[in-house]
Structures are given as C-alpha cells and as structure tokens.
JSON list of C-alpha atoms in Angstrom, two decimals:
[
{"chain": "M", "resi": 73, "resn": "MET", "atom": "CA", "xyz": [-22.92, 111.63, 78.88]},
{"chain": "M", "resi": 74, "resn": "GLU", "atom": "CA", "xyz": [-26.14, 113.66, 79.07]},
{"chain": "M", "resi": 75, "resn": "LYS", "atom": "CA", "xyz": [-28.40, 111.00, 79.95]},
{"chain": "M", "resi": 76, "resn": "VAL", "atom": "CA", "xyz": [-29.72, 106.87, 79.21]},
{"chain": "M", "resi": 77, "resn": "ASP", "atom": "CA", "xyz": [-30.98, 107.18, 75.80]},
{"chain": "M", "resi": 78, "resn": "HIS", "atom": "CA", "xyz": [-32.04, 103.54, 75.83]},
{"chain": "M", "resi": 79, "resn": "ILE", "atom": "CA", "xyz": [-31.49, 99.47, 76.82]},
{"chain": "M", "resi": 80, "resn": "GLY", "atom": "CA", "xyz": [-30.91, 97.36, 73.75]},
{"chain": "M", "resi": 81, "resn": "ILE", "atom": "CA", "xyz": [-32.48, 94.14, 74.23]},
{"chain": "M", "resi": 82, "resn": "ALA", "atom": "CA", "xyz": [-31.41, 91.05, 72.10]},
{"chain": "M", "resi": 83, "resn": "VAL", "atom": "CA", "xyz": [-34.36, 88.71, 71.20]},
{"chain": "M", "resi": 84, "resn": "LYS", "atom": "CA", "xyz": [-35.00, 85.62, 68.71]},
{"chain": "M", "resi": 85, "resn": "ASP", "atom": "CA", "xyz": [-38.09, 86.69, 67.39]},
{"chain": "M", "resi": 86, "resn": "LEU", "atom": "CA", "xyz": [-39.19, 90.76, 67.27]},
{"chain": "M", "resi": 87, "resn": "ASP", "atom": "CA", "xyz": [-42.68, 89.73, 66.35]},
{"chain": "M", "resi": 88, "resn": "LYS", "atom": "CA", "xyz": [-43.37, 87.31, 69.49]},
{"chain": "M", "resi": 89, "resn": "SER", "atom": "CA", "xyz": [-41.15, 89.66, 72.07]},
{"chain": "M", "resi": 90, "resn": "ILE", "atom": "CA", "xyz": [-42.96, 93.09, 70.87]},
{"chain": "M", "resi": 91, "resn": "PRO", "atom": "CA", "xyz": [-46.88, 92.07, 72.32]},
{"chain": "M", "resi": 92, "resn": "TYR", "atom": "CA", "xyz": [-44.76, 90.91, 75.97]},
{"chain": "M", "resi": 93, "resn": "TYR", "atom": "CA", "xyz": [-43.79, 94.65, 75.95]},
{"chain": "M", "resi": 94, "resn": "THR", "atom": "CA", "xyz": [-47.22, 96.55, 74.21]},
{"chain": "M", "resi": 95, "resn": "ASP", "atom": "CA", "xyz": [-49.85, 94.26, 75.18]},
{"chain": "M", "resi": 96, "resn": "ILE", "atom": "CA", "xyz": [-48.73, 92.86, 78.94]},
{"chain": "M", "resi": 97, "resn": "LEU", "atom": "CA", "xyz": [-46.56, 95.55, 80.54]},
{"chain": "M", "resi": 98, "resn": "GLY", "atom": "CA", "xyz": [-48.93, 98.30, 78.19]},
{"chain": "M", "resi": 99, "resn": "LEU", "atom": "CA", "xyz": [-46.35, 99.90, 76.54]},
{"chain": "M", "resi": 100, "resn": "PRO", "atom": "CA", "xyz": [-46.45, 101.83, 73.61]},
{"chain": "M", "resi": 101, "resn": "LEU", "atom": "CA", "xyz": [-44.59, 100.78, 70.22]},
{"chain": "M", "resi": 102, "resn": "LEU", "atom": "CA", "xyz": [-43.29, 103.75, 68.98]},
{"chain": "M", "resi": 103, "resn": "LYS", "atom": "CA", "xyz": [-41.62, 102.43, 65.82]},
{"chain": "M", "resi": 104, "resn": "ILE", "atom": "CA", "xyz": [-39.97, 99.24, 63.71]},
{"chain": "M", "resi": 105, "resn": "GLU", "atom": "CA", "xyz": [-36.93, 99.75, 61.35]},
{"chain": "M", "resi": 106, "resn": "GLU", "atom": "CA", "xyz": [-34.22, 97.32, 60.16]},
{"chain": "M", "resi": 107, "resn": "VAL", "atom": "CA", "xyz": [-30.55, 99.02, 60.01]},
{"chain": "M", "resi": 108, "resn": "GLU", "atom": "CA", "xyz": [-29.14, 97.41, 57.09]},
{"chain": "M", "resi": 109, "resn": "SER", "atom": "CA", "xyz": [-25.98, 97.90, 58.01]},
{"chain": "M", "resi": 110, "resn": "GLU", "atom": "CA", "xyz": [-25.55, 96.12, 61.59]},
{"chain": "M", "resi": 111, "resn": "LYS", "atom": "CA", "xyz": [-28.22, 93.64, 59.65]},
{"chain": "M", "resi": 112, "resn": "VAL", "atom": "CA", "xyz": [-30.48, 94.00, 62.89]},
{"chain": "M", "resi": 113, "resn": "ARG", "atom": "CA", "xyz": [-34.40, 94.65, 62.62]},
{"chain": "M", "resi": 114, "resn": "VAL", "atom": "CA", "xyz": [-35.07, 96.85, 65.63]},
{"chain": "M", "resi": 115, "resn": "ALA", "atom": "CA", "xyz": [-38.44, 98.12, 67.71]},
{"chain": "M", "resi": 116, "resn": "PHE", "atom": "CA", "xyz": [-38.81, 101.02, 70.17]},
{"chain": "M", "resi": 117, "resn": "ILE", "atom": "CA", "xyz": [-40.14, 100.53, 73.01]},
{"chain": "M", "resi": 118, "resn": "ASP", "atom": "CA", "xyz": [-42.06, 104.16, 75.33]},
{"chain": "M", "resi": 119, "resn": "ALA", "atom": "CA", "xyz": [-41.14, 103.24, 78.90]},
{"chain": "M", "resi": 120, "resn": "GLY", "atom": "CA", "xyz": [-41.31, 106.96, 80.24]},
{"chain": "M", "resi": 121, "resn": "ASN", "atom": "CA", "xyz": [-37.85, 108.65, 80.24]},
{"chain": "M", "resi": 122, "resn": "ILE", "atom": "CA", "xyz": [-35.95, 105.85, 78.80]},
{"chain": "M", "resi": 123, "resn": "LYS", "atom": "CA", "xyz": [-36.94, 103.87, 76.02]},
{"chain": "M", "resi": 124, "resn": "ILE", "atom": "CA", "xyz": [-36.05, 100.08, 75.43]},
{"chain": "M", "resi": 125, "resn": "GLU", "atom": "CA", "xyz": [-34.45, 98.83, 71.33]},
{"chain": "M", "resi": 126, "resn": "LEU", "atom": "CA", "xyz": [-35.60, 95.17, 71.09]},
{"chain": "M", "resi": 127, "resn": "LEU", "atom": "CA", "xyz": [-33.16, 93.71, 68.37]},
{"chain": "M", "resi": 128, "resn": "THR", "atom": "CA", "xyz": [-33.07, 90.90, 66.52]},
{"chain": "M", "resi": 129, "resn": "SER", "atom": "CA", "xyz": [-30.76, 90.18, 63.69]},
{"chain": "M", "resi": 130, "resn": "MET", "atom": "CA", "xyz": [-31.65, 89.51, 60.37]},
{"chain": "M", "resi": 131, "resn": "ASP", "atom": "CA", "xyz": [-28.84, 87.12, 58.83]},
{"chain": "M", "resi": 132, "resn": "GLU", "atom": "CA", "xyz": [-26.69, 84.79, 60.81]},
{"chain": "M", "resi": 133, "resn": "THR", "atom": "CA", "xyz": [-23.67, 88.03, 59.87]},
{"chain": "M", "resi": 134, "resn": "SER", "atom": "CA", "xyz": [-24.87, 89.89, 62.78]},
{"chain": "M", "resi": 135, "resn": "ALA", "atom": "CA", "xyz": [-23.15, 90.48, 65.61]},
{"chain": "M", "resi": 136, "resn": "ILE", "atom": "CA", "xyz": [-26.80, 90.31, 67.30]},
{"chain": "M", "resi": 137, "resn": "HIS", "atom": "CA", "xyz": [-27.12, 86.72, 65.90]},
{"chain": "M", "resi": 138, "resn": "GLY", "atom": "CA", "xyz": [-23.71, 86.07, 67.07]},
{"chain": "M", "resi": 139, "resn": "PHE", "atom": "CA", "xyz": [-24.28, 87.50, 70.79]},
{"chain": "M", "resi": 140, "resn": "LEU", "atom": "CA", "xyz": [-28.04, 85.16, 70.40]},
{"chain": "M", "resi": 141, "resn": "LEU", "atom": "CA", "xyz": [-26.18, 82.05, 70.16]},
{"chain": "M", "resi": 142, "resn": "LYS", "atom": "CA", "xyz": [-23.09, 83.11, 72.67]},
{"chain": "M", "resi": 143, "resn": "ARG", "atom": "CA", "xyz": [-25.57, 84.40, 75.53]},
{"chain": "M", "resi": 144, "resn": "GLY", "atom": "CA", "xyz": [-29.79, 83.73, 74.63]},
{"chain": "M", "resi": 145, "resn": "GLU", "atom": "CA", "xyz": [-31.97, 86.98, 74.74]},
{"chain": "M", "resi": 146, "resn": "GLY", "atom": "CA", "xyz": [-31.05, 89.30, 77.30]},
{"chain": "M", "resi": 147, "resn": "ILE", "atom": "CA", "xyz": [-29.93, 92.93, 78.19]},
{"chain": "M", "resi": 148, "resn": "HIS", "atom": "CA", "xyz": [-26.90, 93.45, 75.19]},
{"chain": "M", "resi": 149, "resn": "HIS", "atom": "CA", "xyz": [-26.00, 96.93, 75.69]},
{"chain": "M", "resi": 150, "resn": "ILE", "atom": "CA", "xyz": [-26.79, 100.72, 77.45]},
{"chain": "M", "resi": 151, "resn": "ALA", "atom": "CA", "xyz": [-26.68, 103.27, 75.31]},
{"chain": "M", "resi": 152, "resn": "PHE", "atom": "CA", "xyz": [-25.95, 107.00, 76.33]},
{"chain": "M", "resi": 153, "resn": "GLY", "atom": "CA", "xyz": [-27.02, 110.22, 75.25]},
{"chain": "M", "resi": 154, "resn": "VAL", "atom": "CA", "xyz": [-24.13, 112.25, 73.70]},
{"chain": "M", "resi": 155, "resn": "LYS", "atom": "CA", "xyz": [-23.63, 115.38, 71.54]},
{"chain": "M", "resi": 156, "resn": "GLY", "atom": "CA", "xyz": [-20.15, 116.07, 70.13]},
{"chain": "M", "resi": 157, "resn": "ILE", "atom": "CA", "xyz": [-19.78, 112.14, 70.11]},
{"chain": "M", "resi": 158, "resn": "GLU", "atom": "CA", "xyz": [-16.18, 112.22, 67.84]},
{"chain": "M", "resi": 159, "resn": "GLU", "atom": "CA", "xyz": [-15.64, 114.68, 70.69]},
{"chain": "M", "resi": 160, "resn": "ARG", "atom": "CA", "xyz": [-16.25, 112.23, 73.57]},
{"chain": "M", "resi": 161, "resn": "LEU", "atom": "CA", "xyz": [-15.22, 109.51, 71.60]},
{"chain": "M", "resi": 162, "resn": "ALA", "atom": "CA", "xyz": [-11.52, 110.81, 71.41]},
{"chain": "M", "resi": 163, "resn": "GLU", "atom": "CA", "xyz": [-12.11, 112.04, 75.22]},
{"chain": "M", "resi": 164, "resn": "LEU", "atom": "CA", "xyz": [-12.98, 108.41, 76.19]},
{"chain": "M", "resi": 165, "resn": "LYS", "atom": "CA", "xyz": [-10.08, 106.90, 74.11]},
{"chain": "M", "resi": 166, "resn": "GLU", "atom": "CA", "xyz": [-7.28, 109.62, 75.53]},
{"chain": "M", "resi": 167, "resn": "LYS", "atom": "CA", "xyz": [-8.63, 108.14, 79.03]},
{"chain": "M", "resi": 168, "resn": "GLY", "atom": "CA", "xyz": [-7.88, 104.77, 77.90]},
{"chain": "M", "resi": 169, "resn": "VAL", "atom": "CA", "xyz": [-11.30, 103.53, 76.92]},
{"chain": "M", "resi": 170, "resn": "GLN", "atom": "CA", "xyz": [-11.10, 100.73, 74.42]},
{"chain": "M", "resi": 171, "resn": "LEU", "atom": "CA", "xyz": [-13.32, 101.43, 71.69]},
{"chain": "M", "resi": 172, "resn": "ILE", "atom": "CA", "xyz": [-14.87, 99.45, 69.21]},
{"chain": "M", "resi": 173, "resn": "ASN", "atom": "CA", "xyz": [-15.93, 102.42, 66.54]},
{"chain": "M", "resi": 174, "resn": "GLU", "atom": "CA", "xyz": [-12.94, 104.67, 66.59]},
{"chain": "M", "resi": 175, "resn": "GLN", "atom": "CA", "xyz": [-15.34, 106.85, 64.29]},
{"chain": "M", "resi": 176, "resn": "PRO", "atom": "CA", "xyz": [-18.89, 107.04, 64.36]},
{"chain": "M", "resi": 177, "resn": "LYS", "atom": "CA", "xyz": [-21.58, 104.86, 62.29]},
{"chain": "M", "resi": 178, "resn": "ILE", "atom": "CA", "xyz": [-24.88, 105.56, 61.49]},
{"chain": "M", "resi": 179, "resn": "GLY", "atom": "CA", "xyz": [-27.52, 104.19, 63.57]},
{"chain": "M", "resi": 180, "resn": "ALA", "atom": "CA", "xyz": [-30.92, 103.46, 64.26]},
{"chain": "M", "resi": 181, "resn": "GLY", "atom": "CA", "xyz": [-33.40, 106.56, 63.30]},
{"chain": "M", "resi": 182, "resn": "GLY", "atom": "CA", "xyz": [-30.28, 107.98, 61.61]},
{"chain": "M", "resi": 183, "resn": "ALA", "atom": "CA", "xyz": [-28.30, 108.61, 64.91]},
{"chain": "M", "resi": 184, "resn": "GLU", "atom": "CA", "xyz": [-24.90, 108.76, 64.89]},
{"chain": "M", "resi": 185, "resn": "VAL", "atom": "CA", "xyz": [-23.46, 105.83, 67.21]},
{"chain": "M", "resi": 186, "resn": "ALA", "atom": "CA", "xyz": [-20.08, 103.58, 68.51]},
{"chain": "M", "resi": 187, "resn": "PHE", "atom": "CA", "xyz": [-19.95, 101.30, 70.60]},
{"chain": "M", "resi": 188, "resn": "LEU", "atom": "CA", "xyz": [-17.09, 100.78, 74.17]},
{"chain": "M", "resi": 189, "resn": "HIS", "atom": "CA", "xyz": [-15.58, 97.63, 74.32]},
{"chain": "M", "resi": 190, "resn": "PRO", "atom": "CA", "xyz": [-17.28, 95.58, 77.60]},
{"chain": "M", "resi": 191, "resn": "LYS", "atom": "CA", "xyz": [-13.44, 95.41, 78.97]},
{"chain": "M", "resi": 192, "resn": "SER", "atom": "CA", "xyz": [-13.34, 98.83, 79.79]},
{"chain": "M", "resi": 193, "resn": "SER", "atom": "CA", "xyz": [-16.36, 98.68, 81.17]},
{"chain": "M", "resi": 194, "resn": "TYR", "atom": "CA", "xyz": [-16.87, 95.61, 83.65]},
{"chain": "M", "resi": 195, "resn": "GLY", "atom": "CA", "xyz": [-18.54, 93.73, 81.26]},
{"chain": "M", "resi": 196, "resn": "VAL", "atom": "CA", "xyz": [-20.84, 95.88, 79.85]},
{"chain": "M", "resi": 197, "resn": "LEU", "atom": "CA", "xyz": [-21.58, 96.27, 76.23]},
{"chain": "M", "resi": 198, "resn": "MET", "atom": "CA", "xyz": [-21.91, 100.64, 76.59]},
{"chain": "M", "resi": 199, "resn": "GLU", "atom": "CA", "xyz": [-23.14, 102.56, 73.37]},
{"chain": "M", "resi": 200, "resn": "LEU", "atom": "CA", "xyz": [-22.75, 106.30, 72.77]},
{"chain": "M", "resi": 201, "resn": "CYS", "atom": "CA", "xyz": [-25.87, 107.59, 70.55]},
{"chain": "M", "resi": 202, "resn": "ASP", "atom": "CA", "xyz": [-26.04, 111.02, 69.60]},
{"chain": "M", "resi": 203, "resn": "LYS", "atom": "CA", "xyz": [-29.19, 112.58, 67.91]},
{"chain": "M", "resi": 204, "resn": "SER", "atom": "CA", "xyz": [-28.53, 116.38, 67.43]},
{"chain": "M", "resi": 205, "resn": "LYS", "atom": "CA", "xyz": [-27.94, 115.35, 63.72]},
{"chain": "M", "resi": 206, "resn": "THR", "atom": "CA", "xyz": [-31.50, 113.98, 63.27]},
{"chain": "M", "resi": 207, "resn": "GLU", "atom": "CA", "xyz": [-33.67, 116.64, 65.83]},
{"chain": "M", "resi": 208, "resn": "GLY", "atom": "CA", "xyz": [-34.85, 119.03, 64.17]}
]
C-alpha cells in the first residue's frame, strides 16, 4: 500500500451533499462522473493530501443503494493507492484476506480497483486503487 488515495462516503443526494464540502468546508470540487458498471455517481473533493469520494446510487441495483438502506449515509470505504494491483491481490489472498474482487475492474477515473471484504479487515471495506495505467 502506497498511501490512502481517498475515503468513500455514501450519500443519498449528491447534489445536496456537495455544497457542504465546497461552500461550508471550502474544499474544491475536482469532478463529477458516473460509473455505469457500478451504477453510481461520484464527486471527487480535494481535501489536500487525500480525496473525498462522495457516492450515490443511480438505481436500486447499485451496491451503494443497498448500503444506504442498511446503514444510511456515512463512510463507505477507504481506498489505498497501489501499483501492480493484480500482484497485490494475489499477495493478500495468499495471506488469507477475503477478496470481494479476485480481479480488478475499472472504477472512477479509469483506475483499476478491487475491494477487500470487511470480514478480513475488522469491519472496514477497503479498496485497492491502481492509477498507474491512467497517469501520464
């Protein structure tokens, strides 16, 4: 793990949540995008040494929709920046970590991402985020 890349926060309404971070906290909005494969809209907020990723569901099939129904708004995951995501996943699996994604998939910003099951990390959903193929 190289660093914490971002903290994902599930919100019911992205458009109502963004002004809290931008207007009240004074943090810049970097971008908003849709990740069709996950059925989520995300907004990236620049918090200096880390990004905040606000997530909302696009429909009832999204995992975020289920999360919001079960737990309500709040921290959804912590994402760690890595290089060589496939190798990191293999290492973690070998060490007994339960993986949600055995192979990376494409996430926001075109990064390769994979999730570790919270049962292996004391109740915290963790994401590996490899941006090495998207960085110039």
